[in-house]
Short mmCIF file of C-alpha atoms and ligand atoms in Angstrom, two decimals:
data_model
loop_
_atom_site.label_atom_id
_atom_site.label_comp_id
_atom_site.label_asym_id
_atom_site.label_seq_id
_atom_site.Cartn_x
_atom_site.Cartn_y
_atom_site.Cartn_z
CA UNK A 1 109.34 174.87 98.38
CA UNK A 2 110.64 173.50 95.12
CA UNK A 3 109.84 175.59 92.07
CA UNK A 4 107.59 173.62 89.68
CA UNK A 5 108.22 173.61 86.12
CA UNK A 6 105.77 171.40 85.29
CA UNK A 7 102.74 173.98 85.14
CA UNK A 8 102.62 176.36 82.25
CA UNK A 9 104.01 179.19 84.70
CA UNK A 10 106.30 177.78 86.42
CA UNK A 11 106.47 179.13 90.34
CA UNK A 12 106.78 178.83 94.22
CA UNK A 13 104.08 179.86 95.14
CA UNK A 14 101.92 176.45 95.13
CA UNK A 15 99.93 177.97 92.51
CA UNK A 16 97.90 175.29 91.40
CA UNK A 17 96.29 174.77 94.68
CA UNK A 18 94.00 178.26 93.91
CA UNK A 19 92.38 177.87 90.57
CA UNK A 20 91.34 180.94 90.35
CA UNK A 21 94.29 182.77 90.59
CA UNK A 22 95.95 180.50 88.10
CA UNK A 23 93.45 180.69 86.02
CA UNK A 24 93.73 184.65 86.19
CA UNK A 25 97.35 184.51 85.23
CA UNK A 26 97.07 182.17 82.61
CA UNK A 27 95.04 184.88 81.33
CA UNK A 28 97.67 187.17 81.46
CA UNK A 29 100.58 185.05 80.16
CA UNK A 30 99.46 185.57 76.14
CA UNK A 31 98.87 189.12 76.45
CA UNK A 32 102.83 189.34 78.90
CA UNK A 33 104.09 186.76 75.27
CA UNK A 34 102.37 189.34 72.84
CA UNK A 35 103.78 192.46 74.54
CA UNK A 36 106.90 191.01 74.53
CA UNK A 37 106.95 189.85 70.73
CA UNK A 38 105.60 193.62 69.79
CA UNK A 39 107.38 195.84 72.37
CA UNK A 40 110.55 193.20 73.68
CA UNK A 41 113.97 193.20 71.65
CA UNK A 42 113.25 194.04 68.31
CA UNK A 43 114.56 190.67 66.04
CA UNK A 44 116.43 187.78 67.23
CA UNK A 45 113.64 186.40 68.59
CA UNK A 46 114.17 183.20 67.05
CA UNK A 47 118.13 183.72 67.83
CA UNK A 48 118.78 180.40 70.92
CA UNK A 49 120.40 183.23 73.60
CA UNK A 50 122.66 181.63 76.14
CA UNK A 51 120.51 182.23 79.45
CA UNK A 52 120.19 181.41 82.71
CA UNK A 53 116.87 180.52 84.11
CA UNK A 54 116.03 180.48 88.22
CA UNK A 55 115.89 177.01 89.22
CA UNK A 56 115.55 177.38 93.16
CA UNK A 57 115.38 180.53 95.11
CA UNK A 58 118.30 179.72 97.90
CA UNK A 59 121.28 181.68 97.05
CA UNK A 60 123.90 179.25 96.13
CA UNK A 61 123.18 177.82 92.54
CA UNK A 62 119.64 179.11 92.13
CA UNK A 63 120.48 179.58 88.05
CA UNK A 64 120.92 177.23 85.29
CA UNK A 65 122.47 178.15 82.00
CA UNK A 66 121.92 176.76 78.37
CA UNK A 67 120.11 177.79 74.65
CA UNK A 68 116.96 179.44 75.04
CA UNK A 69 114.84 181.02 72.79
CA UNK A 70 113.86 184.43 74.57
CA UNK A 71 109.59 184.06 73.74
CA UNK A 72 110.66 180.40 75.26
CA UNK A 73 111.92 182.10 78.26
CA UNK A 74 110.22 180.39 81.51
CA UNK A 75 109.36 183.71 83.11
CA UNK A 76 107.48 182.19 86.16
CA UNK A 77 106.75 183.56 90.20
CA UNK A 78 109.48 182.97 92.37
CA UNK A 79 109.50 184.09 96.05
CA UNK A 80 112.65 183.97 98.57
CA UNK A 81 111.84 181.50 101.05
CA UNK A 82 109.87 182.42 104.33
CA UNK A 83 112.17 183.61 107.14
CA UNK A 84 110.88 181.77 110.56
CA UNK A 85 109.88 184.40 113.05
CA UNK A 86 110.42 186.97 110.70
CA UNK A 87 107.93 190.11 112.82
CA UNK A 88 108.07 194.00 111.32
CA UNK A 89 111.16 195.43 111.02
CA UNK A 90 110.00 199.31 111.71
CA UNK A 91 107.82 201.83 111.74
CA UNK A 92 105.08 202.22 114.19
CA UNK A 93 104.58 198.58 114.42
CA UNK A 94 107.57 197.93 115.22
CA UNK A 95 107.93 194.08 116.70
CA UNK A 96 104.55 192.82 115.96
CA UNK A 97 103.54 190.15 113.40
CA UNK A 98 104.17 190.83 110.04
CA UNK A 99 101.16 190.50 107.42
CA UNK A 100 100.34 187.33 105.02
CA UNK A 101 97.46 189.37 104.24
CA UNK A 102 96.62 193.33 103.30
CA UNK A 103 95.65 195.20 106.03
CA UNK A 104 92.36 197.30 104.04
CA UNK A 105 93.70 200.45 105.06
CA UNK A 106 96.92 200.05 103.25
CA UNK A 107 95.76 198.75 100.41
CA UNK A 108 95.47 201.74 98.04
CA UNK A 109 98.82 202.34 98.98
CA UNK A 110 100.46 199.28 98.76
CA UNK A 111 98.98 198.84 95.36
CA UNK A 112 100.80 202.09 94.16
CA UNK A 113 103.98 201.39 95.40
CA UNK A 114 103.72 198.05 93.56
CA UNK A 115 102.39 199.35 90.38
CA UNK A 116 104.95 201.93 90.28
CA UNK A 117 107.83 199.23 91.08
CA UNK A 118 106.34 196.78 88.43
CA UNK A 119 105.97 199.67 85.77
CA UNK A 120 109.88 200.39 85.92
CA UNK A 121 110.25 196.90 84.70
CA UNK A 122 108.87 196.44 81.43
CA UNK A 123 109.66 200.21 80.69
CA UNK A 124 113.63 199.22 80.43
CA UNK A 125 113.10 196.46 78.15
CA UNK A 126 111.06 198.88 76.16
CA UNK A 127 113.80 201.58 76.09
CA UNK A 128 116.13 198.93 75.23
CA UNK A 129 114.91 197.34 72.06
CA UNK A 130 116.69 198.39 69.44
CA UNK A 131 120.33 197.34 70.82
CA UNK A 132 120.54 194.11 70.08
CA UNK A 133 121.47 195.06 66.34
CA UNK A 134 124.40 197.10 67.48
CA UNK A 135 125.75 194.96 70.62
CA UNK A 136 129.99 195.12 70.60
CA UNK A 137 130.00 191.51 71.03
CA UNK A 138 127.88 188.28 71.15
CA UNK A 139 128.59 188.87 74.99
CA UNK A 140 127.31 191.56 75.11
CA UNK A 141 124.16 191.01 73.34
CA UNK A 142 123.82 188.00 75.16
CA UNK A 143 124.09 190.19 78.38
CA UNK A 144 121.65 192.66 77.50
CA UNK A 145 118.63 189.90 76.66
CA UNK A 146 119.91 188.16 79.46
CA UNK A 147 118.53 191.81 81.64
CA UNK A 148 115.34 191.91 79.58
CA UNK A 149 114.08 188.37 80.15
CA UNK A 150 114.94 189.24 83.43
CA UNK A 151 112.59 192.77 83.74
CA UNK A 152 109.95 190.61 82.19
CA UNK A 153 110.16 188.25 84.87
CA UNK A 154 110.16 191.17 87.60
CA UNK A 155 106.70 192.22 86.04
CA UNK A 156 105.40 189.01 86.29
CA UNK A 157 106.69 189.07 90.15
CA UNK A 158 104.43 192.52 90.61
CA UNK A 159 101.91 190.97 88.45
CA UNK A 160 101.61 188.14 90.67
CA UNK A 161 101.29 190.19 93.25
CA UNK A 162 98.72 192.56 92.26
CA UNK A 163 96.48 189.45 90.97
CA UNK A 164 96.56 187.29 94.14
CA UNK A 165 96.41 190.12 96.54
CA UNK A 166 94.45 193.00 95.27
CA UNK A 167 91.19 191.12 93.27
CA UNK A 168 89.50 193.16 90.40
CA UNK A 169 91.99 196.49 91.10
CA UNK A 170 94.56 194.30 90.43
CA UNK A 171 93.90 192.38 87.56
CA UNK A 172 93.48 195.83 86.26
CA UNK A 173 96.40 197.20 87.51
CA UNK A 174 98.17 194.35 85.48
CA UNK A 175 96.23 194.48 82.20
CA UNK A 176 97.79 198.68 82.35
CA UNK A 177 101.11 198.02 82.61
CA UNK A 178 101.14 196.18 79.53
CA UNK A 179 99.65 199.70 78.28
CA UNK A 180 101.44 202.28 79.23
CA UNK A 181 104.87 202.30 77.12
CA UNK A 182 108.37 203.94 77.29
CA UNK A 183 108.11 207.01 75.61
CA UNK A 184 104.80 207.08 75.26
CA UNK A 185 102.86 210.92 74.42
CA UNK A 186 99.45 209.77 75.73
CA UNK A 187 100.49 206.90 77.63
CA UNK A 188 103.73 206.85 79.77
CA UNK A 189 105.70 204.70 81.98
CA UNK A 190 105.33 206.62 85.20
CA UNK A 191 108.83 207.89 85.79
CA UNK A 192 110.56 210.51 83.93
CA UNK A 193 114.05 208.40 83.70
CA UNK A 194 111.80 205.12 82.35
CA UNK A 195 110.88 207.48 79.23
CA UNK A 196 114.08 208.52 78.02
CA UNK A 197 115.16 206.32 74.96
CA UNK A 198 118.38 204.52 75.86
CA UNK A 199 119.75 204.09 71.48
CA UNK A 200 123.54 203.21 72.16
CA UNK A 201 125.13 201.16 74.62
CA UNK A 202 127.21 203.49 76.20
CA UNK A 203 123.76 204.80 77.99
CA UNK A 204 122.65 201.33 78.59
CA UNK A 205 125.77 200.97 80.69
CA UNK A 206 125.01 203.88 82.39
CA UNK A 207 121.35 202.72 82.85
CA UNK A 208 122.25 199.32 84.36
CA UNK A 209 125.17 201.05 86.58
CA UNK A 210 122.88 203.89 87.83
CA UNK A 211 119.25 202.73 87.02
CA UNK A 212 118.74 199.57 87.77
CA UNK A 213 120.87 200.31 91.11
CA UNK A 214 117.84 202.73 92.05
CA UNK A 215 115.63 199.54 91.21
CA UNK A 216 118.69 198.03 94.03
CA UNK A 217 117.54 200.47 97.26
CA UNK A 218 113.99 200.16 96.05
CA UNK A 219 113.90 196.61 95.96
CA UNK A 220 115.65 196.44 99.39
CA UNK A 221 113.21 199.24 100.83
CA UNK A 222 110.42 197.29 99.72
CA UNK A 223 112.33 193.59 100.89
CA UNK A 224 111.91 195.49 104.59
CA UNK A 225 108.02 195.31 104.08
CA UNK A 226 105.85 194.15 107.00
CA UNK A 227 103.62 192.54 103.99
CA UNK A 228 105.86 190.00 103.34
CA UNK A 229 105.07 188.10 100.11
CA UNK A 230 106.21 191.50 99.07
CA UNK A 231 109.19 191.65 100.95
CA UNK A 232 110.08 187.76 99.75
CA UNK A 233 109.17 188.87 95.84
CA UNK A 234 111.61 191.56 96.11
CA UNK A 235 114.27 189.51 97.81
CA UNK A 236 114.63 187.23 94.90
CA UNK A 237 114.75 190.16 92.44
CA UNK A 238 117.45 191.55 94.35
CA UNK A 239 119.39 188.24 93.51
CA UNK A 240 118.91 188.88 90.07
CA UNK A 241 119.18 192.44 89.59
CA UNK A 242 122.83 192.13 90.97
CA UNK A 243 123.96 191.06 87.92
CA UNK A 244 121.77 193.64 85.74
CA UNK A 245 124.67 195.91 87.72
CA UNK A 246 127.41 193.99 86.95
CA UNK A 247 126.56 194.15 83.20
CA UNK A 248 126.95 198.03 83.78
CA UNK A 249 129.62 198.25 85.81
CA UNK A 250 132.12 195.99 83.93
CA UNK A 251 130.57 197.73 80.38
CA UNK A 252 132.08 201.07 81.92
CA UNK A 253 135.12 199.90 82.72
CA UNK A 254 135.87 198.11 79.71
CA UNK A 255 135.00 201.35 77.97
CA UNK A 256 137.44 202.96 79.78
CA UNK A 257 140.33 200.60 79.61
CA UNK A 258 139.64 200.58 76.10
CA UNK A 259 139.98 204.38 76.03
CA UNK A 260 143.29 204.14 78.09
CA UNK A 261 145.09 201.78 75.41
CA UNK A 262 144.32 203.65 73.18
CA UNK A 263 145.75 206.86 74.96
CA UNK A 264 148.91 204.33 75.69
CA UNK A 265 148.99 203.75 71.85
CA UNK A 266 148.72 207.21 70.43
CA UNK A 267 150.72 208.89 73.38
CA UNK A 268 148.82 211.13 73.63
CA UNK A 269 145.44 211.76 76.05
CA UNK A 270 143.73 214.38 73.63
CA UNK A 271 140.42 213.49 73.60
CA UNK A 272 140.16 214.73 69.81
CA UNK A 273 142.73 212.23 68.83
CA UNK A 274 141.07 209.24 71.17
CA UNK A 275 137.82 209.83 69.04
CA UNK A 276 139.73 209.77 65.60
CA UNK A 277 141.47 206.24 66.68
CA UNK A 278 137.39 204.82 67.19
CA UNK A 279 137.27 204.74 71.40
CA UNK A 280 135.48 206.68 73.74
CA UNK A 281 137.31 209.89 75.67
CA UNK A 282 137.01 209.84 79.25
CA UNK A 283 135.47 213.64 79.58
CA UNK A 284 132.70 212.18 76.96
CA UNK A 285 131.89 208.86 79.17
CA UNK A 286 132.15 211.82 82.48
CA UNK A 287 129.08 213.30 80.23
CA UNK A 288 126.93 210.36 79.92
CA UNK A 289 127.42 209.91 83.79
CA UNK A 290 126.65 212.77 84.65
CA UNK A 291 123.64 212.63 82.95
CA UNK A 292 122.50 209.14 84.13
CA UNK A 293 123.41 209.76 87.74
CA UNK A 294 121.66 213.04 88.04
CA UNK A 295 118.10 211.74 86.53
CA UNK A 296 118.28 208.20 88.48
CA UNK A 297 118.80 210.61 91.62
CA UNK A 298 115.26 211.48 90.97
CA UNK A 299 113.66 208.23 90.99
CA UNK A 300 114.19 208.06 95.14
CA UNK A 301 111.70 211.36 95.14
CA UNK A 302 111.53 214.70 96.63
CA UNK A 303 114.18 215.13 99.61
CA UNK A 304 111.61 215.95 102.54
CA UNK A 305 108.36 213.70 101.80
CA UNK A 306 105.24 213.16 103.98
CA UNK A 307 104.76 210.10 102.47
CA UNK A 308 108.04 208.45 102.76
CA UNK A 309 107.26 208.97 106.60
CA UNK A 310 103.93 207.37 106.38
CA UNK A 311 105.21 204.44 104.71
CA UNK A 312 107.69 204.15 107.15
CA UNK A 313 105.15 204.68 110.06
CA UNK A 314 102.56 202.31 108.64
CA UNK A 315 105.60 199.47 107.88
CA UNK A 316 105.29 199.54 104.15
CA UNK A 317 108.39 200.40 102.58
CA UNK A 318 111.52 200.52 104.98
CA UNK A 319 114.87 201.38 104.36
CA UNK A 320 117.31 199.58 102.81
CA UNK A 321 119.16 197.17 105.07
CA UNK A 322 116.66 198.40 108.13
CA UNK A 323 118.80 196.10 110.55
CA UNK A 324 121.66 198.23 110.30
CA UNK A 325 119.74 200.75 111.83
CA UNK A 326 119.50 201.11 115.76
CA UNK A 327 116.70 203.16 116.33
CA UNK A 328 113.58 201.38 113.83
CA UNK A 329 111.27 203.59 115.39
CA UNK A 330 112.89 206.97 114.21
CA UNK A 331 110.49 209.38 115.94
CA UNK A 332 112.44 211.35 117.89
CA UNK A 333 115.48 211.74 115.49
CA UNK A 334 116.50 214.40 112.68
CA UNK A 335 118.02 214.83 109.50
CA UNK A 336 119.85 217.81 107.98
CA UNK A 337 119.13 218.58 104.83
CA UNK A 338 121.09 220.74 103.06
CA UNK A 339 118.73 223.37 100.83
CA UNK A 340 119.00 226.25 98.55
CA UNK A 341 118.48 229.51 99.98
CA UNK A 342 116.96 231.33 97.51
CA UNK A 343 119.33 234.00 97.07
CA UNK A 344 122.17 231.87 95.35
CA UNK A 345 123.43 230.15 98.42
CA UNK A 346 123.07 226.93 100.88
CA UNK A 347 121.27 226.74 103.83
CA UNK A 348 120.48 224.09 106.36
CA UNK A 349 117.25 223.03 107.98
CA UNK A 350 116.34 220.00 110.25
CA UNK A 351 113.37 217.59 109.63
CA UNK A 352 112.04 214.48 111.48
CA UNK A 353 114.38 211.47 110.63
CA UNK A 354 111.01 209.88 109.00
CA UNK A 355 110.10 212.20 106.35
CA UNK A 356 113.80 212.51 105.48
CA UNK A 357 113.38 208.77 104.21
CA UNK A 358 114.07 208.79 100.69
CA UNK A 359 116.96 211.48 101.46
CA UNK A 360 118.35 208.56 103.61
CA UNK A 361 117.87 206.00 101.09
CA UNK A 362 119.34 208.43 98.03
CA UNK A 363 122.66 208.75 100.37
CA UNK A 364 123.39 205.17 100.36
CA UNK A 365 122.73 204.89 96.57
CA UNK A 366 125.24 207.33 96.69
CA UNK A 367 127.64 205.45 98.82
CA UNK A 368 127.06 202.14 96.90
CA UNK A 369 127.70 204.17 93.41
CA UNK A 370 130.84 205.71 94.03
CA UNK A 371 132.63 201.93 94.91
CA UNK A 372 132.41 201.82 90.43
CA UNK A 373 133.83 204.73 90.21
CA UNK A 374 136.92 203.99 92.73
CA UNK A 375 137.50 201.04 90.46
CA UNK A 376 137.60 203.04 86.84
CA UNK A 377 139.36 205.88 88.95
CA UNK A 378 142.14 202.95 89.90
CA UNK A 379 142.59 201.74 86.27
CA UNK A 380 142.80 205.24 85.47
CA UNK A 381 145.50 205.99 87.43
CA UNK A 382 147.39 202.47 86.77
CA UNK A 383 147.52 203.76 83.60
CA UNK A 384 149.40 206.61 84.72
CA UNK A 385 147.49 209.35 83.85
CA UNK A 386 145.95 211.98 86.33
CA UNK A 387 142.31 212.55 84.76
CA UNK A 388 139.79 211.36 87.16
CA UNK A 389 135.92 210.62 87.03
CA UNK A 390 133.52 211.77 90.11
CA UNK A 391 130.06 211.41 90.69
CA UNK A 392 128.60 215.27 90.52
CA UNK A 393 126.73 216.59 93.30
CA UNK A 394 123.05 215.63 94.04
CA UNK A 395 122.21 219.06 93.57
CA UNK A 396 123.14 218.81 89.77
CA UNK A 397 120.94 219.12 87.66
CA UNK A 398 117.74 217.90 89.68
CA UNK A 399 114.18 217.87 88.37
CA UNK A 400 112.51 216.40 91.58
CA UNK A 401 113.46 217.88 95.37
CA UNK A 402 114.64 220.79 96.45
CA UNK A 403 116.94 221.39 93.86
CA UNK A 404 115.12 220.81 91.32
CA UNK A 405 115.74 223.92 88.41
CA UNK A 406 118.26 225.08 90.86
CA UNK A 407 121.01 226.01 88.69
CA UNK A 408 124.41 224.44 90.01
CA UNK A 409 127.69 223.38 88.47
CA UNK A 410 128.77 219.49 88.71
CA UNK A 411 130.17 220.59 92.57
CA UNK A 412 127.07 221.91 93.64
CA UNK A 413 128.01 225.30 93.97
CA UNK A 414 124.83 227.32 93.01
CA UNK A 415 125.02 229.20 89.84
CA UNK A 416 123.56 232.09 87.41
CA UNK A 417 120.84 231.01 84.68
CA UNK A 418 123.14 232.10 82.62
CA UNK A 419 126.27 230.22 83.64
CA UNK A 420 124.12 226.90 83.48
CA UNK A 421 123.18 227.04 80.07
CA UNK A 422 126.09 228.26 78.71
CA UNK A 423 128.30 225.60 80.65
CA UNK A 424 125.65 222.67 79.87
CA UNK A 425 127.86 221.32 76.78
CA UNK A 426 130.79 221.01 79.54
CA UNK A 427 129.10 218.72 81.57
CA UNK A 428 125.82 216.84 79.81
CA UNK A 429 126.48 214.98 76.24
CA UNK A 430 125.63 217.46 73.10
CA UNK A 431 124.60 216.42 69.96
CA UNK A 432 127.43 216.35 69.07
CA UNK A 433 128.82 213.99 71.77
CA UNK A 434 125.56 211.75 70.95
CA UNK A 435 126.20 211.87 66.79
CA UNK A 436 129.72 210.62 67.97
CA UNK A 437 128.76 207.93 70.10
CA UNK A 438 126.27 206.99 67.40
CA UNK A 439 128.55 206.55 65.10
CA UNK A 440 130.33 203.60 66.92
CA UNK A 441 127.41 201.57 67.43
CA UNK A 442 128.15 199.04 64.48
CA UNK A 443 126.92 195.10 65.78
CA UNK A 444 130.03 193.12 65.59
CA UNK A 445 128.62 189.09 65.38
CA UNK A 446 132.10 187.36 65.29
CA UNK A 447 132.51 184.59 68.23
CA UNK A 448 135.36 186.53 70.06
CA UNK A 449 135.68 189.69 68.62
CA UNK A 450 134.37 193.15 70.21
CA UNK A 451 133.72 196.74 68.86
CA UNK A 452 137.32 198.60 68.83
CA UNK A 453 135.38 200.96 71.67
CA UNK A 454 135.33 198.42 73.90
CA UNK A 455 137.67 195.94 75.57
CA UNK A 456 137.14 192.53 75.92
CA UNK A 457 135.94 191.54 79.10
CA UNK A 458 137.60 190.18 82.30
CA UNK A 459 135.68 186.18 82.01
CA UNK A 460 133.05 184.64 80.25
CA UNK A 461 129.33 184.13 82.08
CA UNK A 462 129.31 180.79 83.75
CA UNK A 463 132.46 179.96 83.15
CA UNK A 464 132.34 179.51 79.72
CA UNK A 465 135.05 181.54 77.55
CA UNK A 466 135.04 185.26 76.68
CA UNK A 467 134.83 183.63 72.60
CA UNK A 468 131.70 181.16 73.44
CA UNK A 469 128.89 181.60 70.92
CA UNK A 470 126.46 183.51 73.46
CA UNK A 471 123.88 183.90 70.85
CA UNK A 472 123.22 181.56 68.14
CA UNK A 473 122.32 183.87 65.19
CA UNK A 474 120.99 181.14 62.66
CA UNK A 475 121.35 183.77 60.13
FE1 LIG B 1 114.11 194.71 87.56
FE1 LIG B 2 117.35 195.35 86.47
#
């Protein structure tokens, strides 16, 4: 089906053959506009962004490009087209006919799992709000709104959701997560990681590299779903989260090319002196990984869960890329997990493959982070210098699982109290490492020109060159 742009939210989803639902939504929409006017990117909101809107949901050419101002944004419902014959994937239905409809016994469920996805959503654009003012470039900045209209328009795909599926429960459900906010003391977004303030760009970086690649294996967890206007939601999200990761994983590895001229220039690869000349020294962007890595490791959940195996049973949330898998059943299989001891050391236990879910899920997140760090790794040594950066062990520095408070160095080599703290400074940024980074974050609104912490990047977006005015500032 054709999206229509022709009804004040535009969508897939035929939705002006149900009143009532529209009608619902429509109720939303001022409340979504004023949330995003008081809680969105702070300014520019009369600024005509360079943006691309969805357009059609097949995936060649589904975006168009051109001025936009962001409130103007058409954040709309978009699903990925039905797949003919598509039956459940996994789990203990494995084979049958998948659901148009909620099965009543999985509805309290299903309704957390979307609610939690849908609260991650708004929560970054929250976090991010104050970083327009000091983006490197007008490429940049245009990149960064360019995520945030596009969170907003992945709460409006769980709000959809939650309003045509789930009746009064929903509309509540809805109404809350324009309540809850980032940061929050009485009330939270509902993940730790979705609370921590992201103030310079070298974190949001990090946070589209690391974060919004958990919101990646999520997404494609929930794109396995046997209820499958959810699994068609999240399968056009997953189109446009890819680039939310490309922002991040070109922003690291401009910082660090930047950081290697400058090494090249000075002669020198004292991290001191990299600071003095205004870039960013590789053991310092090692910190802020570290740091991002290790708390987006605890958004897949604790390592052996009971109810990652009933949502795998009951065909609610699979994992990613299911059809890889030969056995969807995963009854009679195990997992190793690999635990502490208790007495300072590592021991290993078997579980049943299904409540080892979110363990296998973490691994490929794993897997599909460290092909980013090959690539910096490769400029790196290009360069000619033998520093490297590495991913540090799950066990780091874990807050959810059963590591969590384990004390470990970046290997995962268990550790005294004592060692930890006093080797924290080595391996998370300080304040000191954060005052620095600070320090750089200085806008820079010339067509062309970028922050000296930052090289330019490889292209343009849509062809258009790395000097286009992204953002037209009308200041
Ligand atoms: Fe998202
Ligand atoms: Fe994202």
């Amino acid at each position: 089906m054709s999206l229509n742009y022709q009804d004040r939210i535009p969508n897939n989803v035929d939705l002006g053959s149900n009143r009532t639902l529209q009608r619902a939504l429509e109720h939303w929409q001022p409340e979504f506009l004023n949330w995003w006017r008081d809680l969105g990117p702070t300014d520019f909101q009369v600024s005509d962004v360079y943006l691309r809107t969805a357009t059609s949901v097949d995936t060649k050419g589904w975006a168009t490009y051109g001025y936009v101002r962001m409130p103007e944004y058409r954040w709309g419902i978009f699903l990925a087209e039905p797949q003919a014959d598509r039956r459940i994937g996994f789990g203990d239905n494995y084979g049958q006919e998948i659901w148009q409809q909620i099965p009543g016994e999985h509805r309290a469920t299903l309704r957390r799992l979307i609610v939690t996805q849908g609260d991650t959503e708004p929560a970054s654009v929250e976090q991010q709000r104050l970083l327009g003012h000091t983006a490197p470039s007008l490429y940049d900045m245009r990149n960064i709104f360019q995520v945030n209209v596009e969170e907003g328009r992945h709460l409006w795909a769980m709000v959809y959701l939650l309003h045509a599926y789930f009746g009064r429960d929903g509309r509540e459900e809805a109404e809350e997560l324009l309540e809850r906010h980032s940061g929050d003391a009485n009330k939270p977004r509902i993940l730790g990681t979705f609370n921590e303030p992201i103030r310079d760009w070298l974190s949001f970086f990090m946070f589209t590299y690391f974060t919004d690649r958990d919101g990646k294996f999520q997404l494609k967890s929930l794109a396995e779903s046997s209820f499958d206007p959810l699994a068609r939601t999240c399968k056009f999200m997953l189109t446009e989260e890819a680039h939310h990761m490309f922002v991040g994983d070109t922003g690291i590895s401009r910082v660090v090319k930047r950081c290697l001229e400058v090494m090249k220039e000075l002669g020198t690869e004292d991290p001191e002196a990299v600071r003095k000349a205004g870039a960013i020294d590789l053991p310092t962007i090692q910190k802020y990984l570290n740091f991002w890595f290790s708390s987006s490791l605890d958004l897949f959940g604790g390592d052996t869960s009971s109810n990652a195996a009933s949502y795998f049973a009951s065909g609610l949330k699979g994992r990613p890329d299911e059809a890889r898998f030969e056995d969807h059943v995963a009854l009679n299989q195990t997992f190793t997990l690999e635990l502490p001891d208790g007495q300072g050391g590592v021991k290993s236990e078997q579980i049943p493959m299904r409540n080892a879910m979110n363990e296998v899920t973490r691994s490929a997140y794993v897997r599909d982070c460290e092909i980013g760090l090959k690539r910096w790794n490769r400029r790196i040594e290009n360069a000619g210098y033998a520093q490297r950066m590495s991913l540090p062990s799950t066990r780091f520095r874990r807050s959810i699982g059963s590591w969590a408070g384990v004390p470990t160095d970046t290997t995962g080599t268990p550790i005294s109290r004592e060692e930890f703290s006093a080797r924290l400074g080595e391996w998370l940024p300080t304040d000191a490492d954060r005052a620095f980074i600070y320090s750089l974050m200085k806008g820079v609104r010339e067509q062309g020109k970028m922050a000296g912490w930052i090289a330019p990047p490889d292209r343009g977006i849509n062809n258009q060159p790395v000097e286009y005015e992204y953002v037209l500032l009308h200041s």
